[in-house]
């Protein structure tokens, strides 16, 4: 019985790994990506003022992973745009989502049951992109684990990693939203997947590629549906991150926590623009001596010298 179940799983995962992404799954990825762009603050206004800038932003959302991973491997940045079929499909979807009369296309695709299906299909494409990025990097750097992880991560989560550049296209500059400073769940889970597939490609995981693809995709889909239904933004990795952080990065006195707040028991220096501070935080007023026998403190008060 166990062998039968194992054979069924292997056969299912093999058939699953042979699914073609074009056109249905790619179209779902483009729809979800363009919808995410439209829901950004000010995106609709940019679409009215400059359709070309809006289109560029949409293409970054749709093909940012391919562009960034290509740059990592010193490939032309415009290489992903050489596939005319995908560009045309993404452009049609962009136009319908942003400019269809009465906003009917966006409202239809935003219907929760349909959006769950589209989001699930997008997560399937994430697996294919990570696998493709890792395999492509391995053809050039067979023993370059870091390169394989970076390329797979970039290809699967390039839209998020390039978010600051995309914002610049729309005239927005928010460096504090850099994904490297505060990673979102899609970027984190893509990084985990890239590490797993790199280990599998290097023969350090006792799993076939199609088996890992199936299990990783099921995890992505199930967790994505859970987060959308419950409207939760909490990452499933949060408990593990807290444990790892406390084990690896809190040993040195004065290290700040993830929120940026200093830990208790750390005595900080108080700074004052009108004077210097000592290690206890006491402010000592600094003065400047004038030639007429008076001194002027930095806060502007005159003092007569003896």
PDB file of C-alpha atoms in Angstrom:
ATOM      1  CA  UNK A   1       0.000   0.000   0.000  1.00  0.00           C
ATOM      2  CA  UNK A   2       2.822   2.410   0.875  1.00  0.00           C
ATOM      3  CA  UNK A   3       4.547   1.619  -2.407  1.00  0.00           C
ATOM      4  CA  UNK A   4       1.307   2.276  -4.283  1.00  0.00           C
ATOM      5  CA  UNK A   5       0.857   5.615  -2.575  1.00  0.00           C
ATOM      6  CA  UNK A   6       4.489   6.463  -3.325  1.00  0.00           C
ATOM      7  CA  UNK A   7       4.036   5.574  -6.988  1.00  0.00           C
ATOM      8  CA  UNK A   8       0.884   7.659  -7.219  1.00  0.00           C
ATOM      9  CA  UNK A   9       2.613  10.648  -5.683  1.00  0.00           C
ATOM     10  CA  UNK A  10       5.565  10.249  -8.025  1.00  0.00           C
ATOM     11  CA  UNK A  11       3.329   9.971 -11.066  1.00  0.00           C
ATOM     12  CA  UNK A  12       1.200  12.945 -10.044  1.00  0.00           C
ATOM     13  CA  UNK A  13       4.253  15.094  -9.366  1.00  0.00           C
ATOM     14  CA  UNK A  14       5.793  14.096 -12.686  1.00  0.00           C
ATOM     15  CA  UNK A  15       2.664  15.045 -14.610  1.00  0.00           C
ATOM     16  CA  UNK A  16       2.422  18.262 -12.614  1.00  0.00           C
ATOM     17  CA  UNK A  17       5.991  19.258 -13.503  1.00  0.00           C
ATOM     18  CA  UNK A  18       5.132  18.972 -17.210  1.00  0.00           C
ATOM     19  CA  UNK A  19       2.375  21.605 -17.132  1.00  0.00           C
ATOM     20  CA  UNK A  20       2.918  24.407 -19.633  1.00  0.00           C
ATOM     21  CA  UNK A  21       2.777  27.917 -18.204  1.00  0.00           C
ATOM     22  CA  UNK A  22       1.747  29.613 -21.442  1.00  0.00           C
ATOM     23  CA  UNK A  23      -0.860  30.927 -21.930  1.00  0.00           C
ATOM     24  CA  UNK A  24      -3.176  30.267 -18.963  1.00  0.00           C
ATOM     25  CA  UNK A  25      -0.783  30.406 -16.033  1.00  0.00           C
ATOM     26  CA  UNK A  26       1.205  33.265 -17.536  1.00  0.00           C
ATOM     27  CA  UNK A  27      -2.038  35.165 -18.102  1.00  0.00           C
ATOM     28  CA  UNK A  28      -3.010  34.630 -14.451  1.00  0.00           C
ATOM     29  CA  UNK A  29       0.391  35.946 -13.395  1.00  0.00           C
ATOM     30  CA  UNK A  30      -0.048  39.051 -15.546  1.00  0.00           C
ATOM     31  CA  UNK A  31      -3.583  39.684 -14.251  1.00  0.00           C
ATOM     32  CA  UNK A  32      -2.595  39.441 -10.594  1.00  0.00           C
ATOM     33  CA  UNK A  33       0.511  41.570 -11.171  1.00  0.00           C
ATOM     34  CA  UNK A  34      -1.349  44.337 -13.011  1.00  0.00           C
ATOM     35  CA  UNK A  35      -4.089  44.314 -10.375  1.00  0.00           C
ATOM     36  CA  UNK A  36      -1.442  44.716  -7.689  1.00  0.00           C
ATOM     37  CA  UNK A  37      -0.060  47.692  -9.598  1.00  0.00           C
ATOM     38  CA  UNK A  38      -3.485  49.292  -9.927  1.00  0.00           C
ATOM     39  CA  UNK A  39      -4.013  48.986  -6.173  1.00  0.00           C
ATOM     40  CA  UNK A  40      -0.850  50.976  -5.435  1.00  0.00           C
ATOM     41  CA  UNK A  41      -1.526  54.534  -4.174  1.00  0.00           C
ATOM     42  CA  UNK A  42      -1.498  56.973  -7.084  1.00  0.00           C
ATOM     43  CA  UNK A  43      -1.254  54.331  -9.805  1.00  0.00           C
ATOM     44  CA  UNK A  44      -4.629  55.180 -11.329  1.00  0.00           C
ATOM     45  CA  UNK A  45      -3.707  58.856 -11.482  1.00  0.00           C
ATOM     46  CA  UNK A  46      -0.442  57.966 -13.253  1.00  0.00           C
ATOM     47  CA  UNK A  47      -2.415  55.842 -15.722  1.00  0.00           C
ATOM     48  CA  UNK A  48      -4.512  58.892 -16.612  1.00  0.00           C
ATOM     49  CA  UNK A  49      -1.604  61.320 -16.874  1.00  0.00           C
ATOM     50  CA  UNK A  50       0.936  59.054 -18.552  1.00  0.00           C
ATOM     51  CA  UNK A  51      -0.246  55.721 -19.994  1.00  0.00           C
ATOM     52  CA  UNK A  52       3.307  54.982 -21.174  1.00  0.00           C
ATOM     53  CA  UNK A  53       4.746  55.274 -17.652  1.00  0.00           C
ATOM     54  CA  UNK A  54       1.930  53.081 -16.391  1.00  0.00           C
ATOM     55  CA  UNK A  55       2.694  50.479 -19.087  1.00  0.00           C
ATOM     56  CA  UNK A  56       6.399  50.460 -18.154  1.00  0.00           C
ATOM     57  CA  UNK A  57       5.452  49.912 -14.509  1.00  0.00           C
ATOM     58  CA  UNK A  58       3.158  47.052 -15.501  1.00  0.00           C
ATOM     59  CA  UNK A  59       5.908  45.399 -17.541  1.00  0.00           C
ATOM     60  CA  UNK A  60       8.262  45.631 -14.550  1.00  0.00           C
ATOM     61  CA  UNK A  61       5.616  43.959 -12.411  1.00  0.00           C
ATOM     62  CA  UNK A  62       5.149  41.214 -15.000  1.00  0.00           C
ATOM     63  CA  UNK A  63       8.744  40.664 -16.165  1.00  0.00           C
ATOM     64  CA  UNK A  64      10.843  42.124 -13.354  1.00  0.00           C
ATOM     65  CA  UNK A  65      12.099  38.695 -12.340  1.00  0.00           C
ATOM     66  CA  UNK A  66      13.369  37.839 -15.804  1.00  0.00           C
ATOM     67  CA  UNK A  67      15.036  41.256 -16.148  1.00  0.00           C
ATOM     68  CA  UNK A  68      16.782  41.126 -12.768  1.00  0.00           C
ATOM     69  CA  UNK A  69      17.949  37.521 -13.080  1.00  0.00           C
ATOM     70  CA  UNK A  70      19.313  38.293 -16.540  1.00  0.00           C
ATOM     71  CA  UNK A  71      21.282  41.227 -15.158  1.00  0.00           C
ATOM     72  CA  UNK A  72      22.745  38.947 -12.497  1.00  0.00           C
ATOM     73  CA  UNK A  73      24.085  36.719 -15.285  1.00  0.00           C
ATOM     74  CA  UNK A  74      25.300  39.647 -17.430  1.00  0.00           C
ATOM     75  CA  UNK A  75      22.564  39.109 -20.008  1.00  0.00           C
ATOM     76  CA  UNK A  76      20.813  41.962 -21.863  1.00  0.00           C
ATOM     77  CA  UNK A  77      18.145  43.607 -19.735  1.00  0.00           C
ATOM     78  CA  UNK A  78      15.761  43.696 -22.710  1.00  0.00           C
ATOM     79  CA  UNK A  79      16.105  39.983 -23.456  1.00  0.00           C
ATOM     80  CA  UNK A  80      12.806  39.081 -21.689  1.00  0.00           C
ATOM     81  CA  UNK A  81      10.990  41.516 -23.992  1.00  0.00           C
ATOM     82  CA  UNK A  82      12.075  39.558 -27.064  1.00  0.00           C
ATOM     83  CA  UNK A  83       9.158  37.157 -26.508  1.00  0.00           C
ATOM     84  CA  UNK A  84       6.495  39.019 -28.466  1.00  0.00           C
ATOM     85  CA  UNK A  85       3.650  36.678 -27.496  1.00  0.00           C
ATOM     86  CA  UNK A  86       4.115  37.281 -23.784  1.00  0.00           C
ATOM     87  CA  UNK A  87       4.533  41.040 -24.226  1.00  0.00           C
ATOM     88  CA  UNK A  88       1.348  41.274 -26.288  1.00  0.00           C
ATOM     89  CA  UNK A  89      -0.595  39.165 -23.788  1.00  0.00           C
ATOM     90  CA  UNK A  90       0.643  41.218 -20.818  1.00  0.00           C
ATOM     91  CA  UNK A  91      -0.088  44.499 -22.646  1.00  0.00           C
ATOM     92  CA  UNK A  92      -3.648  43.458 -23.482  1.00  0.00           C
ATOM     93  CA  UNK A  93      -4.265  42.512 -19.867  1.00  0.00           C
ATOM     94  CA  UNK A  94      -2.767  45.805 -18.685  1.00  0.00           C
ATOM     95  CA  UNK A  95      -5.052  47.783 -20.983  1.00  0.00           C
ATOM     96  CA  UNK A  96      -8.186  45.874 -19.967  1.00  0.00           C
ATOM     97  CA  UNK A  97      -7.501  46.152 -16.233  1.00  0.00           C
ATOM     98  CA  UNK A  98      -6.754  49.887 -16.343  1.00  0.00           C
ATOM     99  CA  UNK A  99      -8.899  51.238 -19.160  1.00  0.00           C
ATOM    100  CA  UNK A 100     -11.899  48.961 -19.723  1.00  0.00           C
ATOM    101  CA  UNK A 101     -15.184  50.949 -19.484  1.00  0.00           C
ATOM    102  CA  UNK A 102     -16.732  51.145 -16.024  1.00  0.00           C
ATOM    103  CA  UNK A 103     -13.738  49.240 -14.659  1.00  0.00           C
ATOM    104  CA  UNK A 104     -15.603  45.990 -15.298  1.00  0.00           C
ATOM    105  CA  UNK A 105     -12.537  43.825 -15.915  1.00  0.00           C
ATOM    106  CA  UNK A 106     -10.878  44.824 -12.662  1.00  0.00           C
ATOM    107  CA  UNK A 107     -14.107  44.366 -10.702  1.00  0.00           C
ATOM    108  CA  UNK A 108     -14.638  40.939 -12.257  1.00  0.00           C
ATOM    109  CA  UNK A 109     -11.115  39.704 -11.531  1.00  0.00           C
ATOM    110  CA  UNK A 110     -11.267  41.182  -8.016  1.00  0.00           C
ATOM    111  CA  UNK A 111     -14.205  38.893  -7.182  1.00  0.00           C
ATOM    112  CA  UNK A 112     -12.778  36.819  -4.324  1.00  0.00           C
ATOM    113  CA  UNK A 113     -13.401  33.256  -5.639  1.00  0.00           C
ATOM    114  CA  UNK A 114     -11.889  34.137  -9.016  1.00  0.00           C
ATOM    115  CA  UNK A 115      -9.054  36.037  -7.385  1.00  0.00           C
ATOM    116  CA  UNK A 116      -8.208  32.980  -5.280  1.00  0.00           C
ATOM    117  CA  UNK A 117      -7.909  30.910  -8.441  1.00  0.00           C
ATOM    118  CA  UNK A 118      -5.763  33.515 -10.190  1.00  0.00           C
ATOM    119  CA  UNK A 119      -3.503  33.948  -7.151  1.00  0.00           C
ATOM    120  CA  UNK A 120      -3.050  30.179  -6.908  1.00  0.00           C
ATOM    121  CA  UNK A 121      -2.084  29.990 -10.572  1.00  0.00           C
ATOM    122  CA  UNK A 122       0.405  32.807 -10.043  1.00  0.00           C
ATOM    123  CA  UNK A 123       2.044  30.826  -7.232  1.00  0.00           C
ATOM    124  CA  UNK A 124       2.479  27.931  -9.647  1.00  0.00           C
ATOM    125  CA  UNK A 125       4.388  30.213 -11.994  1.00  0.00           C
ATOM    126  CA  UNK A 126       6.582  31.262  -9.062  1.00  0.00           C
ATOM    127  CA  UNK A 127       7.792  27.682  -8.683  1.00  0.00           C
ATOM    128  CA  UNK A 128       8.563  27.388 -12.390  1.00  0.00           C
ATOM    129  CA  UNK A 129      10.507  30.653 -12.331  1.00  0.00           C
ATOM    130  CA  UNK A 130      12.598  29.672  -9.311  1.00  0.00           C
ATOM    131  CA  UNK A 131      13.390  26.289 -10.833  1.00  0.00           C
ATOM    132  CA  UNK A 132      14.243  27.889 -14.173  1.00  0.00           C
ATOM    133  CA  UNK A 133      16.486  30.494 -12.556  1.00  0.00           C
ATOM    134  CA  UNK A 134      18.405  27.945 -10.479  1.00  0.00           C
ATOM    135  CA  UNK A 135      18.843  25.602 -13.454  1.00  0.00           C
ATOM    136  CA  UNK A 136      19.949  28.430 -15.741  1.00  0.00           C
ATOM    137  CA  UNK A 137      22.544  29.639 -13.236  1.00  0.00           C
ATOM    138  CA  UNK A 138      23.812  26.081 -12.739  1.00  0.00           C
ATOM    139  CA  UNK A 139      24.608  25.758 -16.438  1.00  0.00           C
ATOM    140  CA  UNK A 140      27.155  28.564 -15.989  1.00  0.00           C
ATOM    141  CA  UNK A 141      28.246  28.154 -12.385  1.00  0.00           C
ATOM    142  CA  UNK A 142      27.840  24.511 -11.498  1.00  0.00           C
ATOM    143  CA  UNK A 143      29.352  24.878  -8.031  1.00  0.00           C
ATOM    144  CA  UNK A 144      28.214  28.461  -7.455  1.00  0.00           C
ATOM    145  CA  UNK A 145      25.575  27.977  -4.807  1.00  0.00           C
ATOM    146  CA  UNK A 146      25.287  31.678  -4.040  1.00  0.00           C
ATOM    147  CA  UNK A 147      24.822  32.515  -7.720  1.00  0.00           C
ATOM    148  CA  UNK A 148      22.185  29.810  -8.129  1.00  0.00           C
ATOM    149  CA  UNK A 149      20.277  31.021  -5.079  1.00  0.00           C
ATOM    150  CA  UNK A 150      20.499  34.676  -6.142  1.00  0.00           C
ATOM    151  CA  UNK A 151      19.332  34.038  -9.710  1.00  0.00           C
ATOM    152  CA  UNK A 152      16.472  31.774  -8.630  1.00  0.00           C
ATOM    153  CA  UNK A 153      15.422  34.311  -6.017  1.00  0.00           C
ATOM    154  CA  UNK A 154      15.589  37.193  -8.480  1.00  0.00           C
ATOM    155  CA  UNK A 155      13.613  35.362 -11.138  1.00  0.00           C
ATOM    156  CA  UNK A 156      10.878  34.307  -8.731  1.00  0.00           C
ATOM    157  CA  UNK A 157      10.551  37.591  -6.824  1.00  0.00           C
ATOM    158  CA  UNK A 158      12.026  40.176  -9.178  1.00  0.00           C
ATOM    159  CA  UNK A 159       8.896  42.314  -9.163  1.00  0.00           C
ATOM    160  CA  UNK A 160       9.226  42.856  -5.418  1.00  0.00           C
ATOM    161  CA  UNK A 161      12.992  43.293  -5.478  1.00  0.00           C
ATOM    162  CA  UNK A 162      12.661  45.928  -8.222  1.00  0.00           C
ATOM    163  CA  UNK A 163       9.817  47.772  -6.471  1.00  0.00           C
ATOM    164  CA  UNK A 164      11.894  50.903  -5.825  1.00  0.00           C
ATOM    165  CA  UNK A 165      12.812  51.213  -9.493  1.00  0.00           C
ATOM    166  CA  UNK A 166       9.193  50.670 -10.485  1.00  0.00           C
ATOM    167  CA  UNK A 167       8.129  53.405  -8.071  1.00  0.00           C
ATOM    168  CA  UNK A 168      10.586  55.796  -9.687  1.00  0.00           C
ATOM    169  CA  UNK A 169       8.860  55.229 -13.019  1.00  0.00           C
ATOM    170  CA  UNK A 170       5.655  56.473 -11.388  1.00  0.00           C
ATOM    171  CA  UNK A 171       7.448  59.440  -9.798  1.00  0.00           C
ATOM    172  CA  UNK A 172       7.544  57.969  -6.302  1.00  0.00           C
ATOM    173  CA  UNK A 173      10.666  57.627  -4.163  1.00  0.00           C
ATOM    174  CA  UNK A 174      10.301  55.576  -0.973  1.00  0.00           C
ATOM    175  CA  UNK A 175      13.662  54.032  -0.096  1.00  0.00           C
ATOM    176  CA  UNK A 176      12.257  52.807   3.199  1.00  0.00           C
ATOM    177  CA  UNK A 177      10.160  50.270   1.252  1.00  0.00           C
ATOM    178  CA  UNK A 178      13.267  48.482   0.000  1.00  0.00           C
ATOM    179  CA  UNK A 179      12.595  44.747   0.165  1.00  0.00           C
ATOM    180  CA  UNK A 180      16.094  44.102   1.492  1.00  0.00           C
ATOM    181  CA  UNK A 181      15.296  46.240   4.546  1.00  0.00           C
ATOM    182  CA  UNK A 182      11.945  44.642   5.258  1.00  0.00           C
ATOM    183  CA  UNK A 183      11.134  41.611   3.160  1.00  0.00           C
ATOM    184  CA  UNK A 184       7.546  40.827   2.275  1.00  0.00           C
ATOM    185  CA  UNK A 185       6.211  37.283   2.452  1.00  0.00           C
ATOM    186  CA  UNK A 186       6.508  36.570  -1.318  1.00  0.00           C
ATOM    187  CA  UNK A 187      10.161  37.616  -1.318  1.00  0.00           C
ATOM    188  CA  UNK A 188      10.915  35.486   1.742  1.00  0.00           C
ATOM    189  CA  UNK A 189       9.172  32.372   0.487  1.00  0.00           C
ATOM    190  CA  UNK A 190      10.872  32.720  -2.893  1.00  0.00           C
ATOM    191  CA  UNK A 191      14.268  32.909  -1.203  1.00  0.00           C
ATOM    192  CA  UNK A 192      13.468  29.750   0.763  1.00  0.00           C
ATOM    193  CA  UNK A 193      12.421  28.005  -2.436  1.00  0.00           C
ATOM    194  CA  UNK A 194      15.580  29.083  -4.215  1.00  0.00           C
ATOM    195  CA  UNK A 195      17.694  27.619  -1.408  1.00  0.00           C
ATOM    196  CA  UNK A 196      15.735  24.350  -1.496  1.00  0.00           C
ATOM    197  CA  UNK A 197      16.023  23.921  -5.251  1.00  0.00           C
ATOM    198  CA  UNK A 198      19.709  24.803  -5.152  1.00  0.00           C
ATOM    199  CA  UNK A 199      20.267  22.051  -2.580  1.00  0.00           C
ATOM    200  CA  UNK A 200      18.227  19.655  -4.693  1.00  0.00           C
ATOM    201  CA  UNK A 201      20.172  20.469  -7.845  1.00  0.00           C
ATOM    202  CA  UNK A 202      23.397  19.905  -5.920  1.00  0.00           C
ATOM    203  CA  UNK A 203      22.188  16.473  -4.771  1.00  0.00           C
ATOM    204  CA  UNK A 204      21.903  17.478  -1.113  1.00  0.00           C
ATOM    205  CA  UNK A 205      18.163  16.806  -0.843  1.00  0.00           C
ATOM    206  CA  UNK A 206      16.856  13.229  -1.163  1.00  0.00           C
ATOM    207  CA  UNK A 207      14.062  14.315  -3.488  1.00  0.00           C
ATOM    208  CA  UNK A 208      13.577  14.361  -7.231  1.00  0.00           C
ATOM    209  CA  UNK A 209      13.044  17.764  -8.806  1.00  0.00           C
ATOM    210  CA  UNK A 210       9.435  17.090  -9.774  1.00  0.00           C
ATOM    211  CA  UNK A 211       8.618  15.917  -6.240  1.00  0.00           C
ATOM    212  CA  UNK A 212      10.067  19.055  -4.694  1.00  0.00           C
ATOM    213  CA  UNK A 213       8.267  21.192  -7.284  1.00  0.00           C
ATOM    214  CA  UNK A 214       4.948  19.620  -6.364  1.00  0.00           C
ATOM    215  CA  UNK A 215       5.411  19.936  -2.590  1.00  0.00           C
ATOM    216  CA  UNK A 216       6.750  23.485  -2.745  1.00  0.00           C
ATOM    217  CA  UNK A 217       3.889  24.587  -5.026  1.00  0.00           C
ATOM    218  CA  UNK A 218       1.267  23.021  -2.755  1.00  0.00           C
ATOM    219  CA  UNK A 219       2.770  24.899   0.189  1.00  0.00           C
ATOM    220  CA  UNK A 220       2.666  28.161  -1.766  1.00  0.00           C
ATOM    221  CA  UNK A 221      -0.916  27.697  -2.935  1.00  0.00           C
ATOM    222  CA  UNK A 222      -2.350  26.557   0.396  1.00  0.00           C
ATOM    223  CA  UNK A 223      -0.647  29.299   2.362  1.00  0.00           C
ATOM    224  CA  UNK A 224      -1.627  31.961  -0.180  1.00  0.00           C
ATOM    225  CA  UNK A 225      -5.277  30.940  -0.046  1.00  0.00           C
ATOM    226  CA  UNK A 226      -5.180  30.913   3.762  1.00  0.00           C
ATOM    227  CA  UNK A 227      -3.710  34.410   3.887  1.00  0.00           C
ATOM    228  CA  UNK A 228      -6.241  35.800   1.409  1.00  0.00           C
ATOM    229  CA  UNK A 229      -9.282  34.256   3.099  1.00  0.00           C
ATOM    230  CA  UNK A 230      -8.247  35.271   6.611  1.00  0.00           C
ATOM    231  CA  UNK A 231      -6.813  38.613   5.392  1.00  0.00           C
ATOM    232  CA  UNK A 232      -3.687  37.810   7.350  1.00  0.00           C
ATOM    233  CA  UNK A 233      -0.356  39.497   6.676  1.00  0.00           C
ATOM    234  CA  UNK A 234       1.602  37.449   9.208  1.00  0.00           C
ATOM    235  CA  UNK A 235       4.340  35.383   7.652  1.00  0.00           C
ATOM    236  CA  UNK A 236       4.517  31.682   8.494  1.00  0.00           C
ATOM    237  CA  UNK A 237       8.257  32.208   8.906  1.00  0.00           C
ATOM    238  CA  UNK A 238       7.843  34.754  11.721  1.00  0.00           C
ATOM    239  CA  UNK A 239       8.383  32.279  14.628  1.00  0.00           C
ATOM    240  CA  UNK A 240      11.485  30.814  12.971  1.00  0.00           C
ATOM    241  CA  UNK A 241      12.836  34.290  12.231  1.00  0.00           C
ATOM    242  CA  UNK A 242      12.418  35.315  15.861  1.00  0.00           C
ATOM    243  CA  UNK A 243      14.257  32.221  17.111  1.00  0.00           C
ATOM    244  CA  UNK A 244      17.094  32.560  14.617  1.00  0.00           C
ATOM    245  CA  UNK A 245      17.460  36.262  15.352  1.00  0.00           C
ATOM    246  CA  UNK A 246      17.673  35.698  19.095  1.00  0.00           C
ATOM    247  CA  UNK A 247      20.195  32.893  18.622  1.00  0.00           C
ATOM    248  CA  UNK A 248      22.471  34.542  16.078  1.00  0.00           C
ATOM    249  CA  UNK A 249      22.195  38.315  16.323  1.00  0.00           C
ATOM    250  CA  UNK A 250      21.447  39.292  19.939  1.00  0.00           C
ATOM    251  CA  UNK A 251      24.654  38.243  21.668  1.00  0.00           C
ATOM    252  CA  UNK A 252      26.429  41.568  21.375  1.00  0.00           C
ATOM    253  CA  UNK A 253      25.338  44.281  23.798  1.00  0.00           C
ATOM    254  CA  UNK A 254      23.525  47.163  22.158  1.00  0.00           C
ATOM    255  CA  UNK A 255      22.238  45.312  19.095  1.00  0.00           C
ATOM    256  CA  UNK A 256      18.859  46.634  18.087  1.00  0.00           C
ATOM    257  CA  UNK A 257      15.878  44.384  17.640  1.00  0.00           C
ATOM    258  CA  UNK A 258      13.980  43.835  14.402  1.00  0.00           C
ATOM    259  CA  UNK A 259      11.797  46.872  15.120  1.00  0.00           C
ATOM    260  CA  UNK A 260      14.842  49.116  15.460  1.00  0.00           C
ATOM    261  CA  UNK A 261      14.316  49.797  19.172  1.00  0.00           C
ATOM    262  CA  UNK A 262      17.362  49.469  21.424  1.00  0.00           C
ATOM    263  CA  UNK A 263      17.333  46.645  23.917  1.00  0.00           C
ATOM    264  CA  UNK A 264      16.767  47.291  27.608  1.00  0.00           C
ATOM    265  CA  UNK A 265      19.777  47.989  29.744  1.00  0.00           C
ATOM    266  CA  UNK A 266      21.647  49.875  27.027  1.00  0.00           C
ATOM    267  CA  UNK A 267      22.648  53.369  28.063  1.00  0.00           C
ATOM    268  CA  UNK A 268      22.483  55.697  25.115  1.00  0.00           C
ATOM    269  CA  UNK A 269      23.928  59.123  24.540  1.00  0.00           C
ATOM    270  CA  UNK A 270      21.576  62.085  24.454  1.00  0.00           C
ATOM    271  CA  UNK A 271      22.480  64.550  21.808  1.00  0.00           C
ATOM    272  CA  UNK A 272      21.723  68.248  21.920  1.00  0.00           C
ATOM    273  CA  UNK A 273      22.409  70.718  19.138  1.00  0.00           C
ATOM    274  CA  UNK A 274      23.308  73.424  21.649  1.00  0.00           C
ATOM    275  CA  UNK A 275      25.979  71.536  23.490  1.00  0.00           C
ATOM    276  CA  UNK A 276      27.956  68.347  23.849  1.00  0.00           C
ATOM    277  CA  UNK A 277      27.028  65.321  25.906  1.00  0.00           C
ATOM    278  CA  UNK A 278      28.986  63.070  28.177  1.00  0.00           C
ATOM    279  CA  UNK A 279      28.542  59.347  28.506  1.00  0.00           C
ATOM    280  CA  UNK A 280      25.884  59.825  31.195  1.00  0.00           C
ATOM    281  CA  UNK A 281      23.795  62.070  29.019  1.00  0.00           C
ATOM    282  CA  UNK A 282      24.608  65.311  30.859  1.00  0.00           C
ATOM    283  CA  UNK A 283      24.578  68.334  28.595  1.00  0.00           C
ATOM    284  CA  UNK A 284      27.511  70.706  28.921  1.00  0.00           C
ATOM    285  CA  UNK A 285      26.979  74.095  27.345  1.00  0.00           C
ATOM    286  CA  UNK A 286      29.752  75.108  24.973  1.00  0.00           C
ATOM    287  CA  UNK A 287      30.764  78.751  24.686  1.00  0.00           C
ATOM    288  CA  UNK A 288      32.649  80.956  22.326  1.00  0.00           C
ATOM    289  CA  UNK A 289      34.901  83.750  23.619  1.00  0.00           C
ATOM    290  CA  UNK A 290      34.705  87.113  21.944  1.00  0.00           C
ATOM    291  CA  UNK A 291      37.413  89.711  21.797  1.00  0.00           C
ATOM    292  CA  UNK A 292      35.410  92.246  23.829  1.00  0.00           C
ATOM    293  CA  UNK A 293      35.550  90.190  26.994  1.00  0.00           C
ATOM    294  CA  UNK A 294      32.219  88.464  26.649  1.00  0.00           C
ATOM    295  CA  UNK A 295      31.355  84.939  25.880  1.00  0.00           C
ATOM    296  CA  UNK A 296      28.388  83.812  23.848  1.00  0.00           C
ATOM    297  CA  UNK A 297      26.870  80.445  24.463  1.00  0.00           C
ATOM    298  CA  UNK A 298      25.626  78.456  21.533  1.00  0.00           C
ATOM    299  CA  UNK A 299      22.033  79.081  22.552  1.00  0.00           C
ATOM    300  CA  UNK A 300      22.564  82.797  21.986  1.00  0.00           C
ATOM    301  CA  UNK A 301      22.786  84.150  25.573  1.00  0.00           C
ATOM    302  CA  UNK A 302      25.611  86.642  26.351  1.00  0.00           C
ATOM    303  CA  UNK A 303      27.706  86.188  29.466  1.00  0.00           C
ATOM    304  CA  UNK A 304      30.083  88.736  30.930  1.00  0.00           C
ATOM    305  CA  UNK A 305      33.476  87.399  31.794  1.00  0.00           C
ATOM    306  CA  UNK A 306      35.287  88.416  34.958  1.00  0.00           C
TER     307      UNK A 306
END
